[in-house]
mmCIF file of N, CA, C and O in Angstrom:
data_model
loop_
_atom_site.group_PDB
_atom_site.id
_atom_site.type_symbol
_atom_site.label_atom_id
_atom_site.label_comp_id
_atom_site.label_asym_id
_atom_site.label_seq_id
_atom_site.Cartn_x
_atom_site.Cartn_y
_atom_site.Cartn_z
ATOM 1 N N MET A 1 -9.516 13.224 -8.513
ATOM 2 C CA MET A 1 -10.270 12.393 -7.612
ATOM 3 C C MET A 1 -9.744 10.962 -7.635
ATOM 4 O O MET A 1 -9.591 10.353 -6.594
ATOM 5 N N LEU A 2 -9.454 10.410 -8.831
ATOM 6 C CA LEU A 2 -8.926 9.049 -8.907
ATOM 7 C C LEU A 2 -7.556 8.967 -8.267
ATOM 8 O O LEU A 2 -7.193 7.938 -7.719
ATOM 9 N N ALA A 3 -6.802 10.063 -8.309
ATOM 10 C CA ALA A 3 -5.507 10.076 -7.633
ATOM 11 C C ALA A 3 -5.708 9.900 -6.139
ATOM 12 O O ALA A 3 -4.901 9.268 -5.463
ATOM 13 N N HIS A 4 -6.802 10.444 -5.614
ATOM 14 C CA HIS A 4 -7.118 10.282 -4.192
ATOM 15 C C HIS A 4 -7.358 8.809 -3.881
ATOM 16 O O HIS A 4 -6.909 8.297 -2.858
ATOM 17 N N VAL A 5 -8.024 8.106 -4.767
ATOM 18 C CA VAL A 5 -8.272 6.684 -4.574
ATOM 19 C C VAL A 5 -6.956 5.925 -4.672
ATOM 20 O O VAL A 5 -6.660 5.065 -3.855
ATOM 21 N N ALA A 6 -6.138 6.245 -5.663
ATOM 22 C CA ALA A 6 -4.855 5.572 -5.835
ATOM 23 C C ALA A 6 -3.940 5.838 -4.653
ATOM 24 O O ALA A 6 -3.171 4.984 -4.249
ATOM 25 N N ASP A 7 -4.025 7.032 -4.077
ATOM 26 C CA ASP A 7 -3.224 7.379 -2.913
ATOM 27 C C ASP A 7 -3.512 6.475 -1.739
ATOM 28 O O ASP A 7 -2.633 6.146 -0.970
ATOM 29 N N LYS A 8 -4.747 6.047 -1.600
ATOM 30 C CA LYS A 8 -5.152 5.289 -0.427
ATOM 31 C C LYS A 8 -4.951 3.793 -0.587
ATOM 32 O O LYS A 8 -5.168 3.052 0.337
ATOM 33 N N THR A 9 -4.530 3.342 -1.769
ATOM 34 C CA THR A 9 -4.349 1.914 -1.952
ATOM 35 C C THR A 9 -2.926 1.527 -1.628
ATOM 36 O O THR A 9 -1.998 2.290 -1.820
ATOM 37 N N THR A 10 -2.783 0.321 -1.108
ATOM 38 C CA THR A 10 -1.471 -0.236 -0.830
ATOM 39 C C THR A 10 -1.458 -1.668 -1.295
ATOM 40 O O THR A 10 -2.468 -2.193 -1.731
ATOM 41 N N MET A 11 -0.328 -2.305 -1.129
ATOM 42 C CA MET A 11 -0.210 -3.674 -1.564
ATOM 43 C C MET A 11 -0.657 -4.653 -0.488
ATOM 44 O O MET A 11 -0.656 -5.843 -0.711
ATOM 45 N N ALA A 12 -0.986 -4.178 0.650
ATOM 46 C CA ALA A 12 -1.409 -5.075 1.719
ATOM 47 C C ALA A 12 -2.769 -5.667 1.380
ATOM 48 O O ALA A 12 -3.683 -4.965 0.974
ATOM 49 N N ALA A 13 -2.877 -6.971 1.564
ATOM 50 C CA ALA A 13 -4.125 -7.652 1.214
ATOM 51 C C ALA A 13 -5.260 -7.270 2.151
ATOM 52 O O ALA A 13 -6.414 -7.327 1.783
ATOM 53 N N SER A 14 -4.926 -6.878 3.374
ATOM 54 C CA SER A 14 -5.977 -6.582 4.344
ATOM 55 C C SER A 14 -6.456 -5.134 4.291
ATOM 56 O O SER A 14 -7.329 -4.754 5.051
ATOM 57 N N THR A 15 -5.896 -4.326 3.404
ATOM 58 C CA THR A 15 -6.284 -2.929 3.307
ATOM 59 C C THR A 15 -7.670 -2.823 2.685
ATOM 60 O O THR A 15 -7.913 -3.374 1.619
ATOM 61 N N PRO A 16 -8.601 -2.128 3.344
ATOM 62 C CA PRO A 16 -9.945 -1.999 2.777
ATOM 63 C C PRO A 16 -9.947 -1.066 1.570
ATOM 64 O O PRO A 16 -9.087 -0.196 1.446
ATOM 65 N N ILE A 17 -10.897 -1.272 0.684
ATOM 66 C CA ILE A 17 -11.045 -0.397 -0.480
ATOM 67 C C ILE A 17 -11.558 0.946 0.014
ATOM 68 O O ILE A 17 -12.494 0.996 0.808
ATOM 69 N N PRO A 18 -10.928 2.052 -0.444
ATOM 70 C CA PRO A 18 -11.361 3.359 0.060
ATOM 71 C C PRO A 18 -12.770 3.708 -0.394
ATOM 72 O O PRO A 18 -13.239 3.247 -1.429
ATOM 73 N N ASN A 19 -13.411 4.537 0.404
ATOM 74 C CA ASN A 19 -14.761 4.989 0.085
ATOM 75 C C ASN A 19 -14.703 6.196 -0.827
ATOM 76 O O ASN A 19 -13.713 6.915 -0.887
ATOM 77 N N ASN A 20 -15.799 6.427 -1.505
ATOM 78 C CA ASN A 20 -15.956 7.624 -2.315
ATOM 79 C C ASN A 20 -16.031 8.806 -1.353
ATOM 80 O O ASN A 20 -16.913 8.848 -0.495
ATOM 81 N N PRO A 21 -15.103 9.776 -1.450
ATOM 82 C CA PRO A 21 -15.120 10.886 -0.501
ATOM 83 C C PRO A 21 -16.376 11.751 -0.606
ATOM 84 O O PRO A 21 -16.765 12.397 0.356
ATOM 85 N N THR A 22 -17.030 11.733 -1.752
ATOM 86 C CA THR A 22 -18.236 12.535 -1.931
ATOM 87 C C THR A 22 -19.418 11.934 -1.170
ATOM 88 O O THR A 22 -20.139 12.641 -0.476
ATOM 89 N N THR A 23 -19.588 10.613 -1.288
ATOM 90 C CA THR A 23 -20.736 9.958 -0.659
ATOM 91 C C THR A 23 -20.398 9.332 0.688
ATOM 92 O O THR A 23 -21.293 9.102 1.495
ATOM 93 N N GLY A 24 -19.122 9.027 0.905
ATOM 94 C CA GLY A 24 -18.720 8.364 2.147
ATOM 95 C C GLY A 24 -19.013 6.873 2.128
ATOM 96 O O GLY A 24 -18.848 6.188 3.123
ATOM 97 N N LYS A 25 -19.442 6.346 0.981
ATOM 98 C CA LYS A 25 -19.755 4.920 0.831
ATOM 99 C C LYS A 25 -18.805 4.304 -0.182
ATOM 100 O O LYS A 25 -18.043 5.016 -0.837
ATOM 101 N N ALA A 26 -18.852 2.991 -0.313
ATOM 102 C CA ALA A 26 -18.011 2.295 -1.288
ATOM 103 C C ALA A 26 -18.343 2.798 -2.693
ATOM 104 O O ALA A 26 -19.491 3.124 -3.003
ATOM 105 N N TRP A 27 -17.311 2.846 -3.542
ATOM 106 C CA TRP A 27 -17.504 3.294 -4.917
ATOM 107 C C TRP A 27 -18.424 2.315 -5.650
ATOM 108 O O TRP A 27 -18.283 1.111 -5.525
ATOM 109 N N THR A 28 -19.332 2.868 -6.448
ATOM 110 C CA THR A 28 -20.138 2.028 -7.326
ATOM 111 C C THR A 28 -19.502 2.063 -8.707
ATOM 112 O O THR A 28 -18.664 2.923 -9.006
ATOM 113 N N ARG A 29 -19.904 1.144 -9.542
ATOM 114 C CA ARG A 29 -19.354 1.104 -10.898
ATOM 115 C C ARG A 29 -19.648 2.399 -11.652
ATOM 116 O O ARG A 29 -18.785 2.966 -12.314
ATOM 117 N N ASN A 30 -20.863 2.893 -11.535
ATOM 118 C CA ASN A 30 -21.242 4.127 -12.237
ATOM 119 C C ASN A 30 -20.449 5.333 -11.739
ATOM 120 O O ASN A 30 -20.063 6.202 -12.520
ATOM 121 N N GLU A 31 -20.211 5.396 -10.424
ATOM 122 C CA GLU A 31 -19.427 6.506 -9.876
ATOM 123 C C GLU A 31 -17.999 6.466 -10.402
ATOM 124 O O GLU A 31 -17.428 7.502 -10.756
ATOM 125 N N LEU A 32 -17.428 5.267 -10.487
ATOM 126 C CA LEU A 32 -16.069 5.141 -11.016
ATOM 127 C C LEU A 32 -16.002 5.523 -12.485
ATOM 128 O O LEU A 32 -15.068 6.209 -12.909
ATOM 129 N N LEU A 33 -16.998 5.107 -13.254
ATOM 130 C CA LEU A 33 -17.025 5.472 -14.669
ATOM 131 C C LEU A 33 -17.185 6.979 -14.845
ATOM 132 O O LEU A 33 -16.544 7.587 -15.711
ATOM 133 N N THR A 34 -18.029 7.595 -14.029
ATOM 134 C CA THR A 34 -18.214 9.048 -14.084
ATOM 135 C C THR A 34 -16.911 9.756 -13.744
ATOM 136 O O THR A 34 -16.505 10.710 -14.425
ATOM 137 N N GLU A 35 -16.232 9.290 -12.714
ATOM 138 C CA GLU A 35 -14.964 9.895 -12.304
ATOM 139 C C GLU A 35 -13.897 9.710 -13.375
ATOM 140 O O GLU A 35 -13.091 10.595 -13.617
ATOM 141 N N LEU A 36 -13.908 8.560 -14.047
ATOM 142 C CA LEU A 36 -12.979 8.324 -15.146
ATOM 143 C C LEU A 36 -13.202 9.330 -16.266
ATOM 144 O O LEU A 36 -12.244 9.888 -16.823
ATOM 145 N N GLU A 37 -14.458 9.582 -16.605
ATOM 146 C CA GLU A 37 -14.763 10.556 -17.657
ATOM 147 C C GLU A 37 -14.316 11.968 -17.268
ATOM 148 O O GLU A 37 -13.828 12.727 -18.098
ATOM 149 N N VAL A 38 -14.489 12.332 -15.989
ATOM 150 C CA VAL A 38 -14.036 13.644 -15.514
ATOM 151 C C VAL A 38 -12.530 13.756 -15.691
ATOM 152 O O VAL A 38 -12.016 14.781 -16.165
ATOM 153 N N GLU A 39 -11.796 12.718 -15.329
ATOM 154 C CA GLU A 39 -10.338 12.720 -15.477
ATOM 155 C C GLU A 39 -9.930 12.779 -16.942
ATOM 156 O O GLU A 39 -9.004 13.493 -17.313
ATOM 157 N N ARG A 40 -10.628 12.027 -17.778
ATOM 158 C CA ARG A 40 -10.320 12.064 -19.213
ATOM 159 C C ARG A 40 -10.541 13.463 -19.780
ATOM 160 O O ARG A 40 -9.747 13.949 -20.580
ATOM 161 N N LYS A 41 -11.637 14.092 -19.381
ATOM 162 C CA LYS A 41 -11.927 15.434 -19.872
ATOM 163 C C LYS A 41 -10.856 16.421 -19.398
ATOM 164 O O LYS A 41 -10.372 17.243 -20.163
ATOM 165 N N ARG A 42 -10.477 16.289 -18.131
ATOM 166 C CA ARG A 42 -9.447 17.178 -17.594
ATOM 167 C C ARG A 42 -8.132 17.006 -18.354
ATOM 168 O O ARG A 42 -7.455 17.976 -18.690
ATOM 169 N N ASN A 43 -7.798 15.753 -18.671
ATOM 170 C CA ASN A 43 -6.560 15.492 -19.401
ATOM 171 C C ASN A 43 -6.636 15.955 -20.849
ATOM 172 O O ASN A 43 -5.633 16.396 -21.406
ATOM 173 N N SER A 44 -7.807 15.858 -21.468
ATOM 174 C CA SER A 44 -7.937 16.282 -22.864
ATOM 175 C C SER A 44 -7.958 17.798 -22.998
ATOM 176 O O SER A 44 -7.671 18.326 -24.068
ATOM 177 N N GLU A 45 -8.292 18.514 -21.920
ATOM 178 C CA GLU A 45 -8.321 19.973 -21.969
ATOM 179 C C GLU A 45 -6.921 20.582 -21.953
ATOM 180 O O GLU A 45 -6.754 21.756 -22.237
ATOM 181 N N ARG A 46 -5.940 19.780 -21.624
ATOM 182 C CA ARG A 46 -4.569 20.279 -21.633
ATOM 183 C C ARG A 46 -4.214 20.613 -23.073
ATOM 184 O O ARG A 46 -4.251 19.763 -23.951
ATOM 185 N N THR A 47 -3.890 21.868 -23.336
ATOM 186 C CA THR A 47 -3.655 22.321 -24.703
ATOM 187 C C THR A 47 -2.360 21.761 -25.275
ATOM 188 O O THR A 47 -2.290 21.393 -26.434
ATOM 189 N N SER A 48 -1.329 21.697 -24.471
ATOM 190 C CA SER A 48 -0.084 21.116 -24.963
ATOM 191 C C SER A 48 0.100 19.754 -24.320
ATOM 192 O O SER A 48 -0.535 19.418 -23.330
ATOM 193 N N GLY A 49 0.974 18.964 -24.875
ATOM 194 C CA GLY A 49 1.246 17.647 -24.313
ATOM 195 C C GLY A 49 2.223 17.712 -23.154
ATOM 196 O O GLY A 49 2.642 16.694 -22.637
ATOM 197 N N ILE A 50 2.571 18.918 -22.733
ATOM 198 C CA ILE A 50 3.566 19.093 -21.683
ATOM 199 C C ILE A 50 2.870 19.148 -20.335
ATOM 200 O O ILE A 50 1.887 19.850 -20.142
ATOM 201 N N VAL A 51 3.412 18.389 -19.392
ATOM 202 C CA VAL A 51 2.887 18.376 -18.030
ATOM 203 C C VAL A 51 3.526 19.542 -17.272
ATOM 204 O O VAL A 51 4.743 19.726 -17.319
ATOM 205 N N SER A 52 2.690 20.311 -16.589
ATOM 206 C CA SER A 52 3.211 21.488 -15.881
ATOM 207 C C SER A 52 4.065 21.060 -14.691
ATOM 208 O O SER A 52 3.981 19.934 -14.201
ATOM 209 N N TRP A 53 4.883 22.003 -14.209
ATOM 210 C CA TRP A 53 5.747 21.718 -13.062
ATOM 211 C C TRP A 53 4.925 21.400 -11.817
ATOM 212 O O TRP A 53 5.266 20.505 -11.053
ATOM 213 N N SER A 54 3.838 22.124 -11.628
ATOM 214 C CA SER A 54 3.023 21.858 -10.439
ATOM 215 C C SER A 54 2.406 20.464 -10.495
ATOM 216 O O SER A 54 2.306 19.782 -9.479
ATOM 217 N N GLU A 55 2.006 20.024 -11.682
ATOM 218 C CA GLU A 55 1.470 18.672 -11.828
ATOM 219 C C GLU A 55 2.549 17.626 -11.583
ATOM 220 O O GLU A 55 2.296 16.587 -10.963
ATOM 221 N N GLN A 56 3.757 17.913 -12.049
ATOM 222 C CA GLN A 56 4.858 16.981 -11.819
ATOM 223 C C GLN A 56 5.189 16.879 -10.333
ATOM 224 O O GLN A 56 5.425 15.787 -9.809
ATOM 225 N N VAL A 57 5.198 18.023 -9.656
ATOM 226 C CA VAL A 57 5.481 18.023 -8.217
ATOM 227 C C VAL A 57 4.400 17.253 -7.479
ATOM 228 O O VAL A 57 4.691 16.443 -6.589
ATOM 229 N N SER A 58 3.141 17.476 -7.833
ATOM 230 C CA SER A 58 2.041 16.747 -7.198
ATOM 231 C C SER A 58 2.178 15.245 -7.430
ATOM 232 O O SER A 58 1.959 14.442 -6.523
ATOM 233 N N ASN A 59 2.552 14.869 -8.642
ATOM 234 C CA ASN A 59 2.729 13.462 -8.975
ATOM 235 C C ASN A 59 3.853 12.849 -8.137
ATOM 236 O O ASN A 59 3.692 11.765 -7.572
ATOM 237 N N VAL A 60 4.989 13.531 -8.033
ATOM 238 C CA VAL A 60 6.115 13.024 -7.251
ATOM 239 C C VAL A 60 5.724 12.911 -5.779
ATOM 240 O O VAL A 60 6.046 11.919 -5.114
ATOM 241 N N GLN A 61 5.017 13.905 -5.258
ATOM 242 C CA GLN A 61 4.598 13.861 -3.861
ATOM 243 C C GLN A 61 3.649 12.682 -3.606
ATOM 244 O O GLN A 61 3.772 11.983 -2.591
ATOM 245 N N ALA A 62 2.730 12.457 -4.526
ATOM 246 C CA ALA A 62 1.787 11.338 -4.369
ATOM 247 C C ALA A 62 2.528 10.004 -4.418
ATOM 248 O O ALA A 62 2.262 9.108 -3.613
ATOM 249 N N ARG A 63 3.478 9.893 -5.332
ATOM 250 C CA ARG A 63 4.254 8.652 -5.430
ATOM 251 C C ARG A 63 5.125 8.444 -4.201
ATOM 252 O O ARG A 63 5.274 7.316 -3.728
ATOM 253 N N TRP A 64 5.705 9.511 -3.676
ATOM 254 C CA TRP A 64 6.527 9.393 -2.479
ATOM 255 C C TRP A 64 5.674 8.961 -1.280
ATOM 256 O O TRP A 64 6.100 8.155 -0.472
ATOM 257 N N HIS A 65 4.473 9.505 -1.200
ATOM 258 C CA HIS A 65 3.556 9.128 -0.115
ATOM 259 C C HIS A 65 3.237 7.625 -0.191
ATOM 260 O O HIS A 65 3.243 6.932 0.828
ATOM 261 N N ILE A 66 2.971 7.133 -1.394
ATOM 262 C CA ILE A 66 2.701 5.705 -1.584
ATOM 263 C C ILE A 66 3.930 4.894 -1.194
ATOM 264 O O ILE A 66 3.829 3.864 -0.527
ATOM 265 N N HIS A 67 5.111 5.360 -1.604
ATOM 266 C CA HIS A 67 6.357 4.671 -1.257
ATOM 267 C C HIS A 67 6.517 4.559 0.256
ATOM 268 O O HIS A 67 6.868 3.492 0.771
ATOM 269 N N LEU A 68 6.274 5.643 0.971
ATOM 270 C CA LEU A 68 6.429 5.621 2.426
ATOM 271 C C LEU A 68 5.455 4.645 3.078
ATOM 272 O O LEU A 68 5.817 3.919 4.015
ATOM 273 N N LYS A 69 4.226 4.624 2.591
ATOM 274 C CA LYS A 69 3.246 3.686 3.138
ATOM 275 C C LYS A 69 3.666 2.246 2.875
ATOM 276 O O LYS A 69 3.612 1.402 3.766
ATOM 277 N N GLU A 70 4.130 1.968 1.660
ATOM 278 C CA GLU A 70 4.573 0.619 1.321
ATOM 279 C C GLU A 70 5.812 0.237 2.134
ATOM 280 O O GLU A 70 5.952 -0.902 2.566
ATOM 281 N N TRP A 71 6.721 1.186 2.342
ATOM 282 C CA TRP A 71 7.925 0.918 3.128
ATOM 283 C C TRP A 71 7.555 0.585 4.579
ATOM 284 O O TRP A 71 8.143 -0.312 5.179
ATOM 285 N N THR A 72 6.586 1.297 5.122
ATOM 286 C CA THR A 72 6.126 1.022 6.479
ATOM 287 C C THR A 72 5.555 -0.391 6.575
ATOM 288 O O THR A 72 5.846 -1.128 7.530
ATOM 289 N N ILE A 73 4.771 -0.779 5.596
ATOM 290 C CA ILE A 73 4.204 -2.129 5.571
ATOM 291 C C ILE A 73 5.321 -3.166 5.480
ATOM 292 O O ILE A 73 5.327 -4.161 6.210
ATOM 293 N N LEU A 74 6.293 -2.933 4.589
ATOM 294 C CA LEU A 74 7.405 -3.867 4.434
ATOM 295 C C LEU A 74 8.195 -4.001 5.730
ATOM 296 O O LEU A 74 8.517 -5.111 6.158
ATOM 297 N N THR A 75 8.498 -2.870 6.364
ATOM 298 C CA THR A 75 9.250 -2.892 7.617
ATOM 299 C C THR A 75 8.512 -3.696 8.672
ATOM 300 O O THR A 75 9.115 -4.520 9.377
ATOM 301 N N HIS A 76 7.234 -3.494 8.787
ATOM 302 C CA HIS A 76 6.431 -4.230 9.761
ATOM 303 C C HIS A 76 6.436 -5.727 9.455
ATOM 304 O O HIS A 76 6.585 -6.557 10.358
ATOM 305 N N GLN A 77 6.285 -6.083 8.178
ATOM 306 C CA GLN A 77 6.265 -7.492 7.801
ATOM 307 C C GLN A 77 7.610 -8.164 8.067
ATOM 308 O O GLN A 77 7.654 -9.310 8.518
ATOM 309 N N VAL A 78 8.722 -7.475 7.789
ATOM 310 C CA VAL A 78 10.042 -8.042 8.059
ATOM 311 C C VAL A 78 10.241 -8.219 9.557
ATOM 312 O O VAL A 78 10.773 -9.238 10.016
ATOM 313 N N TYR A 79 9.801 -7.256 10.336
ATOM 314 C CA TYR A 79 9.900 -7.359 11.791
ATOM 315 C C TYR A 79 9.125 -8.574 12.292
ATOM 316 O O TYR A 79 9.613 -9.360 13.107
ATOM 317 N N GLU A 80 7.899 -8.738 11.796
ATOM 318 C CA GLU A 80 7.074 -9.874 12.199
ATOM 319 C C GLU A 80 7.694 -11.202 11.754
ATOM 320 O O GLU A 80 7.658 -12.188 12.494
ATOM 321 N N LEU A 81 8.270 -11.231 10.571
ATOM 322 C CA LEU A 81 8.925 -12.443 10.088
ATOM 323 C C LEU A 81 10.107 -12.796 10.992
ATOM 324 O O LEU A 81 10.290 -13.963 11.344
ATOM 325 N N GLY A 82 10.899 -11.804 11.378
ATOM 326 C CA GLY A 82 12.011 -12.040 12.284
ATOM 327 C C GLY A 82 11.538 -12.578 13.619
ATOM 328 O O GLY A 82 12.138 -13.497 14.183
ATOM 329 N N ARG A 83 10.462 -12.020 14.128
ATOM 330 C CA ARG A 83 9.911 -12.478 15.406
ATOM 331 C C ARG A 83 9.464 -13.933 15.298
ATOM 332 O O ARG A 83 9.760 -14.763 16.165
ATOM 333 N N GLU A 84 8.764 -14.260 14.227
ATOM 334 C CA GLU A 84 8.300 -15.633 14.040
ATOM 335 C C GLU A 84 9.469 -16.601 13.862
ATOM 336 O O GLU A 84 9.438 -17.731 14.371
ATOM 337 N N CYS A 85 10.524 -16.175 13.163
ATOM 338 C CA CYS A 85 11.705 -17.026 12.989
ATOM 339 C C CYS A 85 12.398 -17.271 14.327
ATOM 340 O O CYS A 85 12.855 -18.391 14.596
ATOM 341 N N ARG A 86 12.492 -16.239 15.163
ATOM 342 C CA ARG A 86 13.107 -16.418 16.476
ATOM 343 C C ARG A 86 12.306 -17.392 17.329
ATOM 344 O O ARG A 86 12.869 -18.269 17.976
ATOM 345 N N VAL A 87 10.988 -17.263 17.312
ATOM 346 C CA VAL A 87 10.137 -18.183 18.075
ATOM 347 C C VAL A 87 10.315 -19.604 17.554
ATOM 348 O O VAL A 87 10.478 -20.553 18.333
ATOM 349 N N PHE A 88 10.311 -19.764 16.256
ATOM 350 C CA PHE A 88 10.482 -21.089 15.652
ATOM 351 C C PHE A 88 11.844 -21.674 16.039
ATOM 352 O O PHE A 88 11.934 -22.835 16.454
ATOM 353 N N ALA A 89 12.908 -20.871 15.892
ATOM 354 C CA ALA A 89 14.252 -21.358 16.219
ATOM 355 C C ALA A 89 14.373 -21.701 17.698
ATOM 356 O O ALA A 89 14.977 -22.715 18.056
ATOM 357 N N GLU A 90 13.817 -20.877 18.554
ATOM 358 C CA GLU A 90 13.903 -21.138 19.995
ATOM 359 C C GLU A 90 13.155 -22.415 20.365
ATOM 360 O O GLU A 90 13.651 -23.216 21.159
ATOM 361 N N THR A 91 11.994 -22.627 19.798
ATOM 362 C CA THR A 91 11.241 -23.844 20.127
ATOM 363 C C THR A 91 11.958 -25.073 19.578
ATOM 364 O O THR A 91 12.004 -26.101 20.249
ATOM 365 N N ARG A 92 12.523 -24.979 18.383
ATOM 366 C CA ARG A 92 13.271 -26.112 17.820
ATOM 367 C C ARG A 92 14.539 -26.381 18.620
ATOM 368 O O ARG A 92 14.883 -27.514 18.880
ATOM 369 N N LEU A 93 15.230 -25.298 19.013
ATOM 370 C CA LEU A 93 16.464 -25.441 19.774
ATOM 371 C C LEU A 93 16.171 -26.041 21.143
ATOM 372 O O LEU A 93 16.871 -26.951 21.594
ATOM 373 N N LEU A 94 15.118 -25.552 21.797
ATOM 374 C CA LEU A 94 14.750 -26.097 23.105
ATOM 375 C C LEU A 94 14.321 -27.556 22.987
ATOM 376 O O LEU A 94 14.654 -28.386 23.833
ATOM 377 N N ALA A 95 13.602 -27.895 21.933
ATOM 378 C CA ALA A 95 13.163 -29.271 21.742
ATOM 379 C C ALA A 95 14.351 -30.185 21.493
ATOM 380 O O ALA A 95 14.434 -31.281 22.052
ATOM 381 N N SER A 96 15.299 -29.752 20.671
ATOM 382 C CA SER A 96 16.464 -30.591 20.376
ATOM 383 C C SER A 96 17.380 -30.692 21.588
ATOM 384 O O SER A 96 17.980 -31.725 21.838
ATOM 385 N N THR A 97 17.506 -29.603 22.378
ATOM 386 C CA THR A 97 18.338 -29.624 23.585
ATOM 387 C C THR A 97 17.738 -30.560 24.610
ATOM 388 O O THR A 97 18.463 -31.361 25.223
ATOM 389 N N SER A 98 16.446 -30.495 24.800
ATOM 390 C CA SER A 98 15.817 -31.380 25.801
ATOM 391 C C SER A 98 15.878 -32.836 25.341
ATOM 392 O O SER A 98 16.036 -33.743 26.169
ATOM 393 N N THR A 99 15.818 -33.093 24.060
ATOM 394 C CA THR A 99 15.925 -34.453 23.543
ATOM 395 C C THR A 99 17.337 -34.999 23.772
ATOM 396 O O THR A 99 17.516 -36.128 24.209
ATOM 397 N N SER A 100 18.354 -34.166 23.498
ATOM 398 C CA SER A 100 19.731 -34.627 23.682
ATOM 399 C C SER A 100 20.051 -34.807 25.167
ATOM 400 O O SER A 100 20.809 -35.701 25.537
ATOM 401 N N LEU A 101 19.472 -33.984 26.034
ATOM 402 C CA LEU A 101 19.700 -34.138 27.465
ATOM 403 C C LEU A 101 19.042 -35.414 27.980
ATOM 404 O O LEU A 101 19.571 -36.115 28.850
ATOM 405 N N THR A 102 17.898 -35.760 27.439
ATOM 406 C CA THR A 102 17.171 -36.959 27.843
ATOM 407 C C THR A 102 17.943 -38.211 27.403
ATOM 408 O O THR A 102 18.041 -39.173 28.141
ATOM 409 N N ARG A 103 18.539 -38.167 26.230
ATOM 410 C CA ARG A 103 19.285 -39.308 25.712
ATOM 411 C C ARG A 103 20.561 -39.550 26.515
ATOM 412 O O ARG A 103 20.980 -40.673 26.718
ATOM 413 N N SER A 104 21.221 -38.462 26.974
ATOM 414 C CA SER A 104 22.475 -38.623 27.692
ATOM 415 C C SER A 104 22.280 -39.114 29.112
ATOM 416 O O SER A 104 23.211 -39.602 29.731
ATOM 417 N N ASN A 105 21.089 -38.995 29.659
ATOM 418 C CA ASN A 105 20.823 -39.447 31.044
ATOM 419 C C ASN A 105 20.580 -40.875 31.098
ATOM 420 O O ASN A 105 20.449 -41.832 30.916
#
């Protein structure tokens, strides 16, 4: 369950905190603590310290999903930065060109 919460988080500051899928509302402190205990119990029930192949595959898939979401955010931010730089450069270039044209007249 906590992996589901971790899956939905990104580094974007505007990303809302995910809701508890059971209640459909924001997580409460008690719900998070209860979920933590469930995860701890599940992890302690593992008889050997070895992580199974299916768990490893699930972990890699979850991490790849997070990577793709973060990459999408990065791509969008770089695109927006380029757009803002072009606007800034064009306004500065137009301002300096009009100033130099005014001086030469």
